Amino acid sequence: MIFYKIRVEGRVQGVGFRPYVYLIAQQLKIHGYVKNRGNYVEILIDKNPDSFLEALQNNLPPQALITNLDYKKIIIQKKYSQFDILDSKDAKTTLKGILPQDLKICKDCLQDLKNHQRFYQYAFNTCTNCGPRYSILHSLPYDRKNTSMRDFKLCKDCLKDYQDPNNRRFHAQTLSCKNCTISLSFHHKDTHFHNDEAIHACAMAILEGKIVAIKGIGGFTLCCDATNSLSIKRLRNLKNRPKKPFAIMLKDLDSINEFAEITPLQKKALLSKESPIVLLQKKQPLQEIAPNLKQVGVILPYSSLHYLLMEKINRPIVFTSANLNGEPIITTEKELLNKLSNVFDAYLTHEREIINPIDDSVVQQVGEGMQIIRLARGYAPLHLHFTQLNENKDTLIGMGAEQKITLAYKKGKEVIVSPYIGDLNNPTTLARYEKNYNFFTQIYQLEPKKIISDLHQNYHSYQISKNLSCKKNILWEKKQHHYAHFCAIFADSLLQDKNLKIEDKVLGVIWDGTGLGKDGKIWGGEFIFGNLKSYKRIGHFENMEIYGGETSIKEIYKIAYSLVRQFGDNDDILWLKQKYIQKYPKIFPFFDTIIDKKLHVFHTTSAGRIFDAIACLCEICDYNSYDCEAPIMLEQHYKEEIKESYHFLITSKHEVCIKSMMKEILKDLKNNEAEEKIVSKFINTLVAIIFKFAHIMQTNTLMFSGGVFMNKALCEAIMRENSKYALRLFFHQYLPSNDSNISLGQVINIT
C-alpha cells in the first residue's frame, strides 16, 4: 500500500500536538499513526497529504510551532484499520527539537478550579495547553515517564481523560486530580497542614504578617504581605537586601490598576503564556517595595497554586526568589531549611520534584517594544533558527562570561540558549552551571567540536572551558567579550529583520561595565564596525584610571574621585576632597596617596563606570548595594523635556574624550544645578556621541548591546533622536542586552 510519512519539527513536544494530529486524522477518516521521535513528530497516513497538511497548519494548538515540515511517499505491506497514537520512540535528538517551556495556567483550567468536581480548588490542575514542562523534564521525548510526573500514578478518572481524544487532557503528561493528588503541605513550627488546608493556612500566615517560602514551578519564592511595612522591613533585614527592589504578585489586572499604570503592550505581556514579571510605572509610592524607583515589577498568578493563594489573600504580596545573595533559586525542602530557615516563618511545599530550576522572567517596555531583562521561565530554553546562516554541522558551545550567565549550543542553523543561571562567583551557582551543561549536552546527545569562552582568565567559565578542553579533547576558542556582544546583537537583528544579511556592514555600539580587551585593559565603551564575517574595534571612550581595585565597583565614590583627579583641575579636586574627607574619613585623604603612587589601579574605557561616577557625583548613589544600583537610580532622574547636552571630542583615532563633559558636569554641580538637569544632559551627551559616530562611519545601521542598554531612558532617547536621521536601529529583542547574550555571541561564528 502507498503511505505518506510526514516529519514535523518545531515546538511539538508538551503542547498537545499528537492529540491534535489524532483529531484531524479522525475528521478526515485517515488511517495510520503519530508518534514522538525525540526531537520531531512522525506521522504516517494512507491518503494524499494535501488536505491533511492544510488542516494541520491552519489551527495549531496554542503553544505549538512548526519550524520544518516535509514528507515522502513510501510503500509498506502493513495495513492500518484506524489512526493511533503510538508509544514514543527514543531517537537521536538534534537542536531542531524545541524543548517544551513552562506555561501559564490556561483559561479552561482556571474555570475548572471553580466548578469541576475533580479539579475544584486543586493546586496542580493542568492540561495539554498549560503547566510545567522544562522544569520537570528528565529527557526527551516529552512523555510522563521522562518527567518528575512519573512518580504519580493516574487514577481511573484521569486515565480515562488521558486516553480520550475528545478531552483536552488527552495525553496531558502533567495530569493529576484530587483523586491522585500531588501532596501539598504547609509547615509552621510544629504544626502541619495538607492540601486544601495547607493553602488556607499559608494565606492566613501571610495576612498575619508572616514571611512564607512557597514552592512553585521552578523553585521556592519568599512571600509576605506587600501592604505590611513591618513584614517587608523584616524580610529585607533577614535577607540582607536593604534597597534592591522586590517584585509583587497581584491576583488580576484590576488589582494592578490600583498600584501601577499599564500600557496595552505591558498588559499583553502580563497576560501572555510566558507570564513574566513586568516593570510598570508606579501609581503609588510603594517605597518599601521598590525604594526610590519610579517602576515596580509586577506579576500575575501563573499556576493553579498561585491563583488559589491569591484568591484567599486578595492583596499584593512580595514575590522574590528564595536564595542566598548571589546564589541560584532553591528548589528542595532540604536546601531551603539548611540555608534560609532564619529568613522565613513557614513554608508551603509539594511532592513534585523540580528537575530543572528556573527563575521568573523579567521584561520592560522600551519604546514600542518589550525588552527581556532576565531570560527564564516561559522564554527559555530559547530556540533560535537562523535562515541566513550557512549549514555548518559542527557543534559549538558558548560558555558565557561570569555574570548573568547562560549557555548556548549551535549546530547548523539552530541555536539553543539555556535559561539564566546566575553569577559564577559561588560554588552553588557553579554546580548549577555544570548541571545545565550536562543536561543540554546529554538531552541533545551533543559531541561538541568546539567550546568558546571569554578571554578573561579569572572567569570561572574560562577555567571550566580549559578543563573540558583538556579532559575531553575538545577544541577551545577564546572570544573577546565585546566582540561576542557584537555577534549577539547581529544575530538578534537577523531574527528581527529577515532582509538583513550577514555581510551587511553595521556600527555596533557595545557599552557595559567590564570586559577584558585584547590589549589587556578593561573595555566597556566600544564601537565595533563590520558584520558577522569581519568586525573590528574602530573606536572607544578614552582610557580612564580607576583606583581602589575591585572594591570600587561597589564603593563607587572611588570611581567618582578617580575621574575628578584625572579630568578636573585643582579647584575641582579640592572641592570634592573636602566633601569626601567628611563623608569617608577612613578613606580620605589616604586615597590621594594611593593615586599618587598608582596603587590598586585598573585602566578602563567602560561606559558603565562613567554612569557610576555621575550617579555618585550627583549624590544619587555612592554605593552599589545591588547590581547596577547606581545606573538604575540615575535613570530615575532623566527628564525628556531637557534637551541640552555637554561637550565632547572624538579624536582622529576615534577616541571619545570626556574631559570637557566632566568639567561641565563639575561646574553644574558647584553651581547647585538640579540632579535632573545634570543627568538629562549627561544621557543626551551619550546619545549625541552615538550619532556622531554613525556620521563618521557613514552607516545607516546601528546595533546596541551591553548592560548599559538595559537603561530605558538612554534607549528611548536614542529612538527619539533618530527621528532626525531615520537610521536602522536594532536593540535586543530575543535576549537581554546584558551578559546573558554573551554565550549566543560566542557561537555565532562565520567561517
Short mmCIF file of C-alpha atoms in Angstrom, two decimals, residues 7 37-40 89-95 97 140 395 411 442-447:
data_model
loop_
_atom_site.label_atom_id
_atom_site.label_comp_id
_atom_site.label_asym_id
_atom_site.label_seq_id
_atom_site.Cartn_x
_atom_site.Cartn_y
_atom_site.Cartn_z
CA ARG A 7 8.19 14.63 9.57
CA ARG A 37 10.73 10.57 17.64
CA GLY A 38 12.79 12.56 20.15
CA ASN A 39 13.11 15.98 18.56
CA TYR A 40 10.38 15.61 15.94
CA LYS A 89 10.48 6.04 20.26
CA ASP A 90 13.80 7.17 21.64
CA ALA A 91 15.79 8.67 18.84
CA LYS A 92 18.78 10.92 18.49
CA THR A 93 17.65 14.40 19.45
CA THR A 94 19.01 17.35 17.47
CA LEU A 95 18.89 21.08 18.12
CA GLY A 97 13.86 19.76 18.56
CA LEU A 140 13.05 13.72 25.57
CA THR A 395 28.51 21.54 17.28
CA LYS A 411 24.62 23.26 15.15
CA GLN A 442 23.02 14.81 27.20
CA ILE A 443 19.46 15.60 26.10
CA TYR A 444 20.70 16.60 22.64
CA GLN A 445 23.42 13.90 22.64
CA LEU A 446 25.97 16.50 21.67
CA GLU A 447 29.59 15.87 20.88
#
